[in-house]
Amino acid sequence: MTADLIPPAFRDPVHDSQSAFRRLLKALSRPGTPVSLTGPAQPPAPMGGPLAAIALTLADADCPIWLDPALSTEPVRRYLHFHTNAPQIADPKAAAIALIGDAGRLPGLNEFHPGEAAYPDRSTTLILQLPALTGGPSVRLSGPGIETTASLAPRGLPGWFWQAWHENAARYPLGVDIFLTDDRIVIGLPRSTKVEAP
Amino acid sequence: METDLAFDDDDVYSFAYLDEMTKRMIRRAILKAVAVPGYQVPFGSREMPLPPGWGTGGLQVTASLLGRDDRLKVIDQGADDTTNAVSIRRFFAEVSGVATTERTGEATIIQTRHRIPERALTEDQIIVFQQPQPEPLRRFITEEAVARKIHAFARYGVMYVRLYEDISRLGHIAMSSDYPVVVNGRYLASPSPIPKFDNPKLHRSRALALFGAGRERRIHAIPPFTEVKSLDFADYPFTVQRFEACCSACGAQDSYLDEILLDDGGRRAFVCSDTAYCAERRGERTES
């Protein structure tokens, strides 16, 4: 394979994106539950399979995306442009979806759009790719979609993250929604989910 | 003629009718709706081969969810065998080839008009409501901009006044269906015109509930295990309908009943509105 070739997207765009969407829906409606998500074969590094699957499933010309510096490489930009045609914009506040390859350097949740009082749906959805979704500091989650409580211990989030998430949930119904991914799993974290330390 | 036009019977339609870009748009709206329970997310409703008001919203939500492994059940007022239910079930069988069922327990997606099945739904099921009017305030707030402000500020006093007027005039709250609820302690929402008998089933349900309003171009959602409070007053608590009778076909005393006239002399009987529940209780094998 020459360096110029853009790797393929889903093998079966209709049914693979349907399956991916149902998994995202399950993840978001049951926050904290790990949901397996298979991505397209060999997306350009550092994109993992689930991150690529989410971009291919949700992004299109009507859905501006923002890429963090780790993902701002020519192969990733060309891949996303070719397969989704989503506008790639420089202002994170104007993005419908923010793809973040290096969550440790996340600038802060306030960099993104929380929606408007009359239109809380006009917010940014963040996709955070992490080294692992277990083995980090454990937190307890509660809220819609969670029967009692759920625990979550993702590794690689910045130290300020859970405090910022607490603030994000406090301004409900405004706020950002997050999907956490590693190389095969996605976990949903809608703004309605509250966090308490263990 | 069809062969002249090079139509292959198998690929005349996109899978589940809608094109992929429309499905993506609806899928993004559904995810927002799940993240903000009870908030009505605007979406670009499409022309469907069904008149608005006959379930175009539910149809579009279902079309965006459906996959080849799904098993679809469609009910209209609880029944699997009424016109609306039959035509929508046939429509999806035709345009997506998915399996259909009448058994509530076997379905992965249940599209419904105006009822929630009696049998408790499970974690693996999604219920899709057809909703003519998603805005609970529309009864007295005709302007969308005003209703939107009321939702933004969560100032729902006007709805309580409406309920209070019923009590002062009639002695009770006279809304027997489409009874307003507050979802997750924040948004006033309409549960679609289900009888208020079904409202308690929405509270902390194990299944995800999605509401599609095609003509009004709105989608809202109630995720599983979400607080759903039917509006009431401390001295006039919310109550559901009680029936004096039981089902004359299966004897159920816990189901929502339809009244049927038997003859010109006015003889009446009551039967379960949920036909699949009734059939299962009678031990019949329903078509699957």
Short mmCIF file of C-alpha atoms in Angstrom, two decimals:
data_model
loop_
_atom_site.label_atom_id
_atom_site.label_comp_id
_atom_site.label_asym_id
_atom_site.label_seq_id
_atom_site.Cartn_x
_atom_site.Cartn_y
_atom_site.Cartn_z
CA MET A 1 0.00 0.00 0.00
CA THR A 2 1.39 3.37 -0.91
CA ALA A 3 1.23 6.24 1.53
CA ASP A 4 -1.24 8.07 -0.73
CA LEU A 5 -4.03 5.56 -0.54
CA ILE A 6 -6.93 6.42 1.74
CA PRO A 7 -7.87 3.36 3.80
CA PRO A 8 -11.40 2.04 3.20
CA ALA A 9 -14.34 2.94 5.45
CA PHE A 10 -17.05 0.49 6.51
CA ARG A 11 -17.20 -2.56 4.27
CA ASP A 12 -21.00 -2.32 4.24
CA PRO A 13 -21.79 1.37 4.83
CA VAL A 14 -25.54 0.92 5.35
CA HIS A 15 -25.54 -1.96 7.80
CA ASP A 16 -22.23 -1.30 9.53
CA SER A 17 -23.22 2.27 10.36
CA GLN A 18 -26.68 1.06 11.50
CA SER A 19 -25.04 -1.45 13.82
CA ALA A 20 -22.60 1.17 15.10
CA PHE A 21 -25.44 3.62 15.71
CA ARG A 22 -27.39 1.10 17.77
CA ARG A 23 -24.31 0.49 19.88
CA LEU A 24 -23.86 4.24 20.40
CA LEU A 25 -27.52 4.53 21.32
CA LYS A 26 -27.14 1.72 23.82
CA ALA A 27 -24.00 3.32 25.26
CA LEU A 28 -25.65 6.72 25.64
CA SER A 29 -28.92 5.38 27.05
CA ARG A 30 -27.03 3.21 29.58
CA PRO A 31 -24.19 5.48 30.73
CA GLY A 32 -21.12 3.77 32.10
CA THR A 33 -21.90 0.44 30.40
CA PRO A 34 -19.09 -0.76 28.13
CA VAL A 35 -20.43 -1.52 24.64
CA SER A 36 -18.24 -3.22 22.08
CA LEU A 37 -17.89 -1.31 18.82
CA THR A 38 -16.06 -2.64 15.81
CA GLY A 39 -14.61 -0.08 13.50
CA PRO A 40 -13.51 -0.09 9.90
CA ALA A 41 -10.31 -1.95 9.07
CA GLN A 42 -7.12 0.05 9.59
CA PRO A 43 -8.18 3.64 10.03
CA PRO A 44 -5.20 6.01 9.82
CA ALA A 45 -3.24 6.25 13.08
CA PRO A 46 -3.81 7.46 15.74
CA MET A 47 -7.52 6.87 15.09
CA GLY A 48 -8.76 3.74 16.85
CA GLY A 49 -11.53 1.60 15.40
CA PRO A 50 -14.38 2.89 17.61
CA LEU A 51 -13.38 6.54 17.10
CA ALA A 52 -13.37 6.03 13.32
CA ALA A 53 -16.68 4.14 13.50
CA ILE A 54 -18.34 7.01 15.38
CA ALA A 55 -17.07 9.58 12.87
CA LEU A 56 -18.27 7.51 9.92
CA THR A 57 -21.65 6.86 11.55
CA LEU A 58 -22.53 10.40 12.62
CA ALA A 59 -20.55 12.92 10.57
CA ASP A 60 -21.54 14.29 7.19
CA ALA A 61 -21.70 17.59 5.33
CA ASP A 62 -24.25 18.93 7.86
CA CYS A 63 -22.12 18.05 10.86
CA PRO A 64 -18.96 20.15 11.35
CA ILE A 65 -16.16 18.36 13.16
CA TRP A 66 -13.16 19.54 15.16
CA LEU A 67 -9.95 17.56 15.47
CA ASP A 68 -7.53 17.89 18.36
CA PRO A 69 -3.82 18.37 17.54
CA ALA A 70 -3.13 14.63 17.89
CA LEU A 71 -5.63 13.87 15.13
CA SER A 72 -4.77 16.87 12.96
CA THR A 73 -2.61 14.86 10.61
CA GLU A 74 -2.90 14.85 6.87
CA PRO A 75 -3.90 11.16 6.60
CA VAL A 76 -6.68 11.55 9.21
CA ARG A 77 -7.98 14.74 7.63
CA ARG A 78 -7.99 13.21 4.17
CA TYR A 79 -9.66 10.04 5.46
CA LEU A 80 -12.47 11.94 7.17
CA HIS A 81 -12.90 14.36 4.30
CA PHE A 82 -13.11 11.58 1.73
CA HIS A 83 -15.45 9.31 3.67
CA THR A 84 -17.73 11.79 5.47
CA ASN A 85 -17.35 15.15 3.68
CA ALA A 86 -17.83 16.81 7.07
CA PRO A 87 -16.47 20.37 7.30
CA GLN A 88 -13.30 20.32 9.44
CA ILE A 89 -13.30 23.52 11.41
CA ALA A 90 -10.78 25.29 13.65
CA ASP A 91 -13.21 26.62 16.28
CA PRO A 92 -14.20 23.90 18.77
CA LYS A 93 -17.27 25.92 19.83
CA ALA A 94 -18.72 25.66 16.33
CA ALA A 95 -18.28 21.91 16.09
CA ALA A 96 -21.12 19.40 16.34
CA ILE A 97 -18.61 16.65 17.03
CA ALA A 98 -15.10 16.99 18.46
CA LEU A 99 -12.74 14.08 17.87
CA ILE A 100 -10.02 13.91 20.48
CA GLY A 101 -7.13 11.52 20.01
CA ASP A 102 -5.09 12.61 23.02
CA ALA A 103 -7.52 13.11 25.89
CA GLY A 104 -4.67 13.94 28.29
CA ARG A 105 -4.20 17.26 26.50
CA LEU A 106 -7.86 18.11 26.29
CA PRO A 107 -8.06 21.90 26.59
CA GLY A 108 -11.11 21.86 28.90
CA LEU A 109 -14.83 21.18 28.51
CA ASN A 110 -15.62 24.90 28.36
CA GLU A 111 -13.86 25.12 25.01
CA PHE A 112 -16.84 23.38 23.44
CA HIS A 113 -20.42 24.43 22.80
CA PRO A 114 -22.83 23.67 25.67
CA GLY A 115 -25.95 24.43 23.60
CA GLU A 116 -28.37 27.30 24.16
CA ALA A 117 -31.09 27.62 26.78
CA ALA A 118 -33.79 27.31 24.13
CA TYR A 119 -31.83 24.78 22.05
CA PRO A 120 -29.70 22.56 24.30
CA ASP A 121 -29.29 20.18 21.34
CA ARG A 122 -26.95 22.65 19.64
CA SER A 123 -24.07 21.40 21.74
CA THR A 124 -20.82 19.65 20.91
CA THR A 125 -20.48 15.91 21.33
CA LEU A 126 -16.96 14.89 22.33
CA ILE A 127 -15.36 11.62 21.35
CA LEU A 128 -12.43 10.95 23.68
CA GLN A 129 -10.03 8.21 22.74
CA LEU A 130 -8.26 6.83 25.81
CA PRO A 131 -5.45 4.31 26.32
CA ALA A 132 -7.80 2.12 28.39
CA LEU A 133 -11.30 2.27 29.82
CA THR A 134 -10.34 0.46 33.02
CA GLY A 135 -7.54 0.79 35.56
CA GLY A 136 -7.83 4.51 36.20
CA PRO A 137 -9.26 6.33 39.20
CA SER A 138 -12.74 5.01 39.89
CA VAL A 139 -15.83 7.20 39.98
CA ARG A 140 -19.47 6.46 40.65
CA LEU A 141 -22.14 7.55 38.19
CA SER A 142 -25.88 8.04 38.58
CA GLY A 143 -28.71 9.52 36.55
CA PRO A 144 -31.05 8.54 33.71
CA GLY A 145 -30.16 5.19 32.16
CA ILE A 146 -28.52 3.89 35.33
CA GLU A 147 -30.59 1.60 37.55
CA THR A 148 -28.82 2.45 40.81
CA THR A 149 -25.22 3.48 40.30
CA ALA A 150 -22.51 2.54 37.83
CA SER A 151 -18.79 2.67 38.38
CA LEU A 152 -16.28 3.73 35.80
CA ALA A 153 -12.47 3.88 35.88
CA PRO A 154 -11.10 5.10 32.57
CA ARG A 155 -7.35 5.71 32.30
CA GLY A 156 -5.77 8.69 30.58
CA LEU A 157 -8.23 11.46 31.41
CA PRO A 158 -6.72 14.76 32.57
CA GLY A 159 -6.73 15.31 36.34
CA TRP A 160 -9.35 18.06 36.17
CA PHE A 161 -11.78 15.96 34.19
CA TRP A 162 -14.23 14.73 36.84
CA GLN A 163 -14.45 18.14 38.51
CA ALA A 164 -15.20 19.63 35.08
CA TRP A 165 -17.76 16.87 34.46
CA HIS A 166 -19.43 17.72 37.76
CA GLU A 167 -19.72 21.33 36.55
CA ASN A 168 -20.97 20.14 33.15
CA ALA A 169 -23.74 18.11 34.79
CA ALA A 170 -24.58 21.05 37.08
CA ARG A 171 -25.61 23.23 34.17
CA TYR A 172 -27.99 20.64 32.79
CA PRO A 173 -29.85 20.83 30.41
CA LEU A 174 -26.90 22.62 28.85
CA GLY A 175 -23.60 20.84 28.53
CA VAL A 176 -21.56 18.55 26.31
CA ASP A 177 -22.07 14.82 25.82
CA ILE A 178 -19.12 12.46 25.67
CA PHE A 179 -18.30 9.08 24.21
CA LEU A 180 -15.20 7.46 25.72
CA THR A 181 -13.46 4.92 23.51
CA ASP A 182 -10.41 2.70 23.48
CA ASP A 183 -9.51 0.29 20.71
CA ARG A 184 -12.71 -1.78 20.87
CA ILE A 185 -15.20 -0.36 23.41
CA VAL A 186 -17.37 2.73 23.70
CA ILE A 187 -18.88 4.16 26.89
CA GLY A 188 -21.50 6.91 26.82
CA LEU A 189 -21.49 9.86 29.18
CA PRO A 190 -24.49 12.11 28.49
CA ARG A 191 -24.77 15.46 30.25
CA SER A 192 -27.56 14.02 32.41
CA THR A 193 -25.07 11.72 34.17
CA LYS A 194 -23.90 12.87 37.60
CA VAL A 195 -20.60 11.86 39.08
CA GLU A 196 -19.57 11.34 42.67
CA ALA A 197 -16.14 10.27 43.84
CA PRO A 198 -16.00 6.73 45.30
CA MET B 1 -42.55 -2.39 -17.40
CA GLU B 2 -40.47 -2.79 -14.30
CA THR B 3 -37.93 -4.97 -16.06
CA ASP B 4 -37.73 -2.38 -18.83
CA LEU B 5 -36.69 0.15 -16.24
CA ALA B 6 -34.09 -2.25 -14.90
CA PHE B 7 -35.64 -2.30 -11.47
CA ASP B 8 -34.61 -5.22 -9.39
CA ASP B 9 -37.34 -6.13 -6.93
CA ASP B 10 -34.77 -6.38 -4.19
CA ASP B 11 -33.26 -2.95 -4.41
CA VAL B 12 -35.99 -0.59 -5.39
CA TYR B 13 -35.83 0.98 -1.93
CA SER B 14 -32.97 2.02 0.31
CA PHE B 15 -32.78 -0.26 3.34
CA ALA B 16 -35.66 0.80 5.61
CA TYR B 17 -36.78 3.37 3.01
CA LEU B 18 -34.86 6.47 4.17
CA ASP B 19 -31.61 7.52 2.51
CA GLU B 20 -28.42 7.35 4.56
CA MET B 21 -28.02 11.10 5.01
CA THR B 22 -31.52 11.40 6.44
CA LYS B 23 -30.91 8.49 8.78
CA ARG B 24 -27.69 10.11 10.01
CA MET B 25 -29.54 13.36 10.70
CA ILE B 26 -32.27 11.51 12.61
CA ARG B 27 -29.70 9.42 14.47
CA ARG B 28 -27.89 12.56 15.65
CA ALA B 29 -31.24 13.95 16.81
CA ILE B 30 -32.05 10.71 18.69
CA LEU B 31 -28.71 10.82 20.53
CA LYS B 32 -29.36 14.42 21.61
CA ALA B 33 -32.86 13.45 22.72
CA VAL B 34 -31.44 10.65 24.89
CA ALA B 35 -28.85 13.01 26.41
CA VAL B 36 -31.55 15.55 27.37
CA PRO B 37 -34.57 13.45 28.39
CA GLY B 38 -37.90 15.09 27.60
CA TYR B 39 -36.46 17.88 25.48
CA GLN B 40 -37.94 17.99 21.98
CA VAL B 41 -35.12 17.92 19.44
CA PRO B 42 -36.02 19.47 16.07
CA PHE B 43 -35.30 17.32 13.04
CA GLY B 44 -35.81 17.55 9.29
CA SER B 45 -38.90 15.41 8.88
CA ARG B 46 -39.21 13.80 5.47
CA GLU B 47 -42.15 13.08 3.23
CA MET B 48 -43.20 9.51 3.96
CA PRO B 49 -45.56 7.27 2.01
CA LEU B 50 -48.20 7.79 4.69
CA PRO B 51 -50.18 10.94 5.55
CA PRO B 52 -48.84 13.11 8.39
CA GLY B 53 -50.77 12.17 11.50
CA TRP B 54 -50.63 8.47 10.70
CA GLY B 55 -47.29 7.86 12.29
CA THR B 56 -44.71 9.47 10.02
CA GLY B 57 -42.59 10.50 13.01
CA GLY B 58 -42.54 7.03 14.51
CA LEU B 59 -41.90 5.63 11.06
CA GLN B 60 -38.81 7.78 10.58
CA VAL B 61 -37.43 6.96 14.02
CA THR B 62 -37.97 3.23 13.43
CA ALA B 63 -36.40 3.45 9.97
CA SER B 64 -33.27 5.01 11.49
CA LEU B 65 -33.03 2.29 14.14
CA LEU B 66 -33.83 -0.83 12.16
CA GLY B 67 -31.16 -3.37 11.33
CA ARG B 68 -31.29 -6.77 9.74
CA ASP B 69 -31.24 -8.56 13.11
CA ASP B 70 -34.23 -6.71 14.49
CA ARG B 71 -37.68 -8.10 15.06
CA LEU B 72 -40.39 -5.48 14.74
CA LYS B 73 -43.76 -5.29 16.41
CA VAL B 74 -46.25 -2.56 15.51
CA ILE B 75 -49.37 -1.79 17.52
CA ASP B 76 -52.18 0.69 17.12
CA GLN B 77 -54.21 1.33 20.31
CA GLY B 78 -52.71 -1.88 21.66
CA ALA B 79 -53.81 -4.02 18.71
CA ASP B 80 -51.53 -5.74 16.20
CA ASP B 81 -54.30 -6.23 13.67
CA THR B 82 -55.69 -2.75 13.01
CA THR B 83 -55.14 -0.84 9.78
CA ASN B 84 -52.37 1.47 10.94
CA ALA B 85 -50.41 -1.33 12.59
CA VAL B 86 -50.78 -3.75 9.70
CA SER B 87 -49.81 -1.23 7.05
CA ILE B 88 -46.73 -0.03 8.94
CA ARG B 89 -45.61 -3.58 9.71
CA ARG B 90 -46.01 -4.55 6.04
CA PHE B 91 -44.21 -1.41 4.98
CA PHE B 92 -41.09 -2.28 6.96
CA ALA B 93 -41.25 -5.93 5.94
CA GLU B 94 -41.26 -4.72 2.34
CA VAL B 95 -38.57 -2.03 2.50
CA SER B 96 -36.19 -3.65 4.99
CA GLY B 97 -37.01 -7.35 5.02
CA VAL B 98 -36.79 -7.47 8.83
CA ALA B 99 -38.67 -10.11 10.77
CA THR B 100 -41.92 -9.04 12.38
CA THR B 101 -43.81 -10.43 15.33
CA GLU B 102 -46.96 -9.86 17.30
CA ARG B 103 -45.48 -11.18 20.54
CA THR B 104 -44.31 -8.39 22.80
CA GLY B 105 -41.58 -10.54 24.36
CA GLU B 106 -40.00 -11.41 21.02
CA ALA B 107 -39.75 -7.90 19.60
CA THR B 108 -36.56 -5.82 19.69
CA ILE B 109 -38.33 -2.69 18.44
CA ILE B 110 -41.97 -1.90 19.16
CA GLN B 111 -43.57 0.93 17.25
CA THR B 112 -46.75 2.03 18.91
CA ARG B 113 -49.65 4.35 18.50
CA HIS B 114 -51.27 5.35 21.79
CA ARG B 115 -50.52 2.36 24.04
CA ILE B 116 -47.69 0.71 25.96
CA PRO B 117 -47.92 -3.10 25.99
CA GLU B 118 -49.14 -4.65 29.25
CA ARG B 119 -46.21 -7.02 29.39
CA ALA B 120 -43.25 -5.25 31.03
CA LEU B 121 -40.58 -4.26 28.51
CA THR B 122 -36.98 -5.37 28.89
CA GLU B 123 -33.56 -3.80 28.57
CA ASP B 124 -33.13 -5.19 25.06
CA GLN B 125 -36.21 -3.47 23.69
CA ILE B 126 -36.82 -0.01 22.28
CA ILE B 127 -40.33 1.39 22.14
CA VAL B 128 -41.06 4.01 19.46
CA PHE B 129 -44.13 6.19 19.91
CA GLN B 130 -46.04 7.85 17.09
CA GLN B 131 -46.85 11.28 18.38
CA PRO B 132 -49.21 13.79 16.77
CA GLN B 133 -48.37 16.69 19.11
CA PRO B 134 -45.15 16.55 21.15
CA GLU B 135 -45.64 19.95 22.77
CA PRO B 136 -47.67 19.61 26.00
CA LEU B 137 -48.05 23.39 26.19
CA ARG B 138 -49.62 23.65 22.74
CA ARG B 139 -53.12 23.32 24.24
CA PHE B 140 -52.84 26.90 25.43
CA ILE B 141 -49.54 28.32 24.12
CA THR B 142 -49.94 28.57 20.37
CA GLU B 143 -46.64 30.36 19.70
CA GLU B 144 -43.63 28.12 19.38
CA ALA B 145 -41.24 30.91 20.48
CA VAL B 146 -43.17 31.38 23.73
CA ALA B 147 -43.39 27.65 24.44
CA ARG B 148 -39.66 27.36 23.85
CA LYS B 149 -38.97 30.12 26.38
CA ILE B 150 -41.19 28.43 28.93
CA HIS B 151 -39.18 25.23 28.46
CA ALA B 152 -35.89 27.14 28.66
CA PHE B 153 -36.85 28.66 32.00
CA ALA B 154 -38.79 25.58 33.18
CA ARG B 155 -41.69 27.80 34.22
CA TYR B 156 -44.52 25.35 33.96
CA GLY B 157 -47.07 27.11 36.16
CA VAL B 158 -49.46 27.48 33.25
CA MET B 159 -49.87 23.71 33.06
CA TYR B 160 -50.67 23.50 36.75
CA VAL B 161 -53.27 26.23 36.27
CA ARG B 162 -54.83 24.10 33.53
CA LEU B 163 -55.04 21.12 35.91
CA TYR B 164 -56.36 23.33 38.71
CA GLU B 165 -59.14 24.69 36.46
CA ASP B 166 -60.29 21.12 35.87
CA ILE B 167 -60.40 20.47 39.59
CA SER B 168 -62.28 23.69 40.36
CA ARG B 169 -64.85 23.11 37.61
CA LEU B 170 -65.22 19.32 37.61
CA GLY B 171 -63.77 18.15 40.88
CA HIS B 172 -61.04 16.10 39.22
CA ILE B 173 -58.38 16.39 36.52
CA ALA B 174 -60.21 15.55 33.33
CA MET B 175 -57.31 14.47 31.15
CA SER B 176 -57.55 10.76 30.55
CA SER B 177 -54.89 10.51 27.86
CA ASP B 178 -51.80 12.47 26.82
CA TYR B 179 -51.43 13.30 30.50
CA PRO B 180 -48.42 15.63 30.94
CA VAL B 181 -45.29 14.38 32.69
CA VAL B 182 -42.06 15.91 33.97
CA VAL B 183 -39.06 13.93 32.77
CA ASN B 184 -35.89 13.69 34.85
CA GLY B 185 -37.13 16.52 37.03
CA ARG B 186 -36.66 19.07 34.29
CA TYR B 187 -38.70 19.03 31.08
CA LEU B 188 -42.44 19.01 30.83
CA ALA B 189 -43.24 16.46 28.15
CA SER B 190 -46.14 14.78 26.48
CA PRO B 191 -46.15 10.98 26.68
CA SER B 192 -48.12 10.91 23.37
CA PRO B 193 -51.84 10.14 23.55
CA ILE B 194 -51.42 7.02 25.66
CA PRO B 195 -54.14 6.59 28.30
CA LYS B 196 -52.92 7.88 31.66
CA PHE B 197 -53.25 4.22 32.69
CA ASP B 198 -49.92 3.75 30.88
CA ASN B 199 -48.07 6.73 32.41
CA PRO B 200 -46.69 4.74 35.37
CA LYS B 201 -45.09 2.29 32.93
CA LEU B 202 -42.82 5.08 31.68
CA HIS B 203 -41.41 5.74 35.14
CA ARG B 204 -38.04 3.99 35.45
CA SER B 205 -38.90 1.69 32.55
CA ARG B 206 -36.22 -0.83 31.61
CA ALA B 207 -36.66 -0.05 27.91
CA LEU B 208 -35.61 3.05 26.01
CA ALA B 209 -38.61 5.11 24.83
CA LEU B 210 -38.35 7.30 21.72
CA PHE B 211 -41.09 9.64 20.53
CA GLY B 212 -41.31 10.76 16.90
CA ALA B 213 -43.57 13.57 15.69
CA GLY B 214 -43.37 13.80 11.89
CA ARG B 215 -45.63 16.74 11.15
CA GLU B 216 -44.29 18.73 14.11
CA ARG B 217 -40.71 17.67 13.30
CA ARG B 218 -39.66 16.79 16.82
CA ILE B 219 -38.06 13.80 18.52
CA HIS B 220 -37.85 13.31 22.25
CA ALA B 221 -36.79 10.44 24.44
CA ILE B 222 -37.13 8.86 27.86
CA PRO B 223 -34.05 6.74 28.59
CA PRO B 224 -34.34 3.66 30.80
CA PHE B 225 -34.48 4.19 34.57
CA THR B 226 -35.52 7.82 34.22
CA GLU B 227 -37.80 9.60 36.66
CA VAL B 228 -41.13 10.31 34.97
CA LYS B 229 -43.57 12.20 37.17
CA SER B 230 -47.18 12.67 36.12
CA LEU B 231 -48.22 16.17 37.20
CA ASP B 232 -50.50 16.38 40.19
CA PHE B 233 -51.20 18.21 43.44
CA ALA B 234 -50.53 17.03 46.99
CA ASP B 235 -54.28 16.95 47.73
CA TYR B 236 -55.20 15.64 44.25
CA PRO B 237 -52.64 12.91 43.60
CA PHE B 238 -52.29 11.35 40.15
CA THR B 239 -54.44 8.25 39.73
CA VAL B 240 -55.02 5.92 36.79
CA GLN B 241 -58.29 4.63 35.39
CA ARG B 242 -59.87 1.73 37.22
CA PHE B 243 -62.21 -0.67 35.49
CA GLU B 244 -65.22 -2.25 37.13
CA ALA B 245 -65.16 -5.04 34.56
CA CYS B 246 -62.52 -7.54 33.58
CA CYS B 247 -61.64 -8.69 30.07
CA SER B 248 -64.49 -10.83 28.73
CA ALA B 249 -62.08 -12.82 26.54
CA CYS B 250 -59.20 -13.63 28.89
CA GLY B 251 -60.46 -12.49 32.27
CA ALA B 252 -57.56 -10.10 32.90
CA GLN B 253 -58.18 -7.64 35.69
CA ASP B 254 -54.96 -5.69 35.35
CA SER B 255 -55.13 -4.61 31.70
CA TYR B 256 -56.47 -1.55 29.92
CA LEU B 257 -59.89 -2.40 28.50
CA ASP B 258 -61.74 -1.39 25.35
CA GLU B 259 -65.49 -1.25 25.44
CA ILE B 260 -67.28 -2.93 22.55
CA LEU B 261 -70.94 -2.80 21.60
CA LEU B 262 -72.33 -6.27 20.93
CA ASP B 263 -75.73 -5.54 19.37
CA ASP B 264 -78.29 -2.85 18.59
CA GLY B 265 -79.82 -3.35 22.01
CA GLY B 266 -76.81 -1.73 23.64
CA ARG B 267 -75.26 -4.84 25.16
CA ARG B 268 -71.63 -4.20 25.91
CA ALA B 269 -68.50 -6.08 26.78
CA PHE B 270 -64.94 -5.19 27.67
CA VAL B 271 -61.83 -6.72 26.12
CA CYS B 272 -58.09 -6.10 26.52
CA SER B 273 -56.85 -3.30 24.32
CA ASP B 274 -53.50 -5.14 24.10
CA THR B 275 -54.43 -7.99 21.74
CA ALA B 276 -51.11 -9.83 22.10
CA TYR B 277 -51.42 -9.83 25.89
CA CYS B 278 -54.96 -11.12 25.66
CA ALA B 279 -54.03 -13.83 23.16
CA GLU B 280 -51.10 -14.97 25.27
CA ARG B 281 -53.31 -15.19 28.29
CA ARG B 282 -55.83 -17.25 26.35
CA GLY B 283 -52.96 -19.55 25.47
CA GLU B 284 -53.38 -19.03 21.79
CA ARG B 285 -50.44 -19.16 19.49
CA THR B 286 -50.27 -15.80 17.80
CA GLU B 287 -48.80 -15.38 14.41
CA SER B 288 -45.06 -14.70 14.66
#
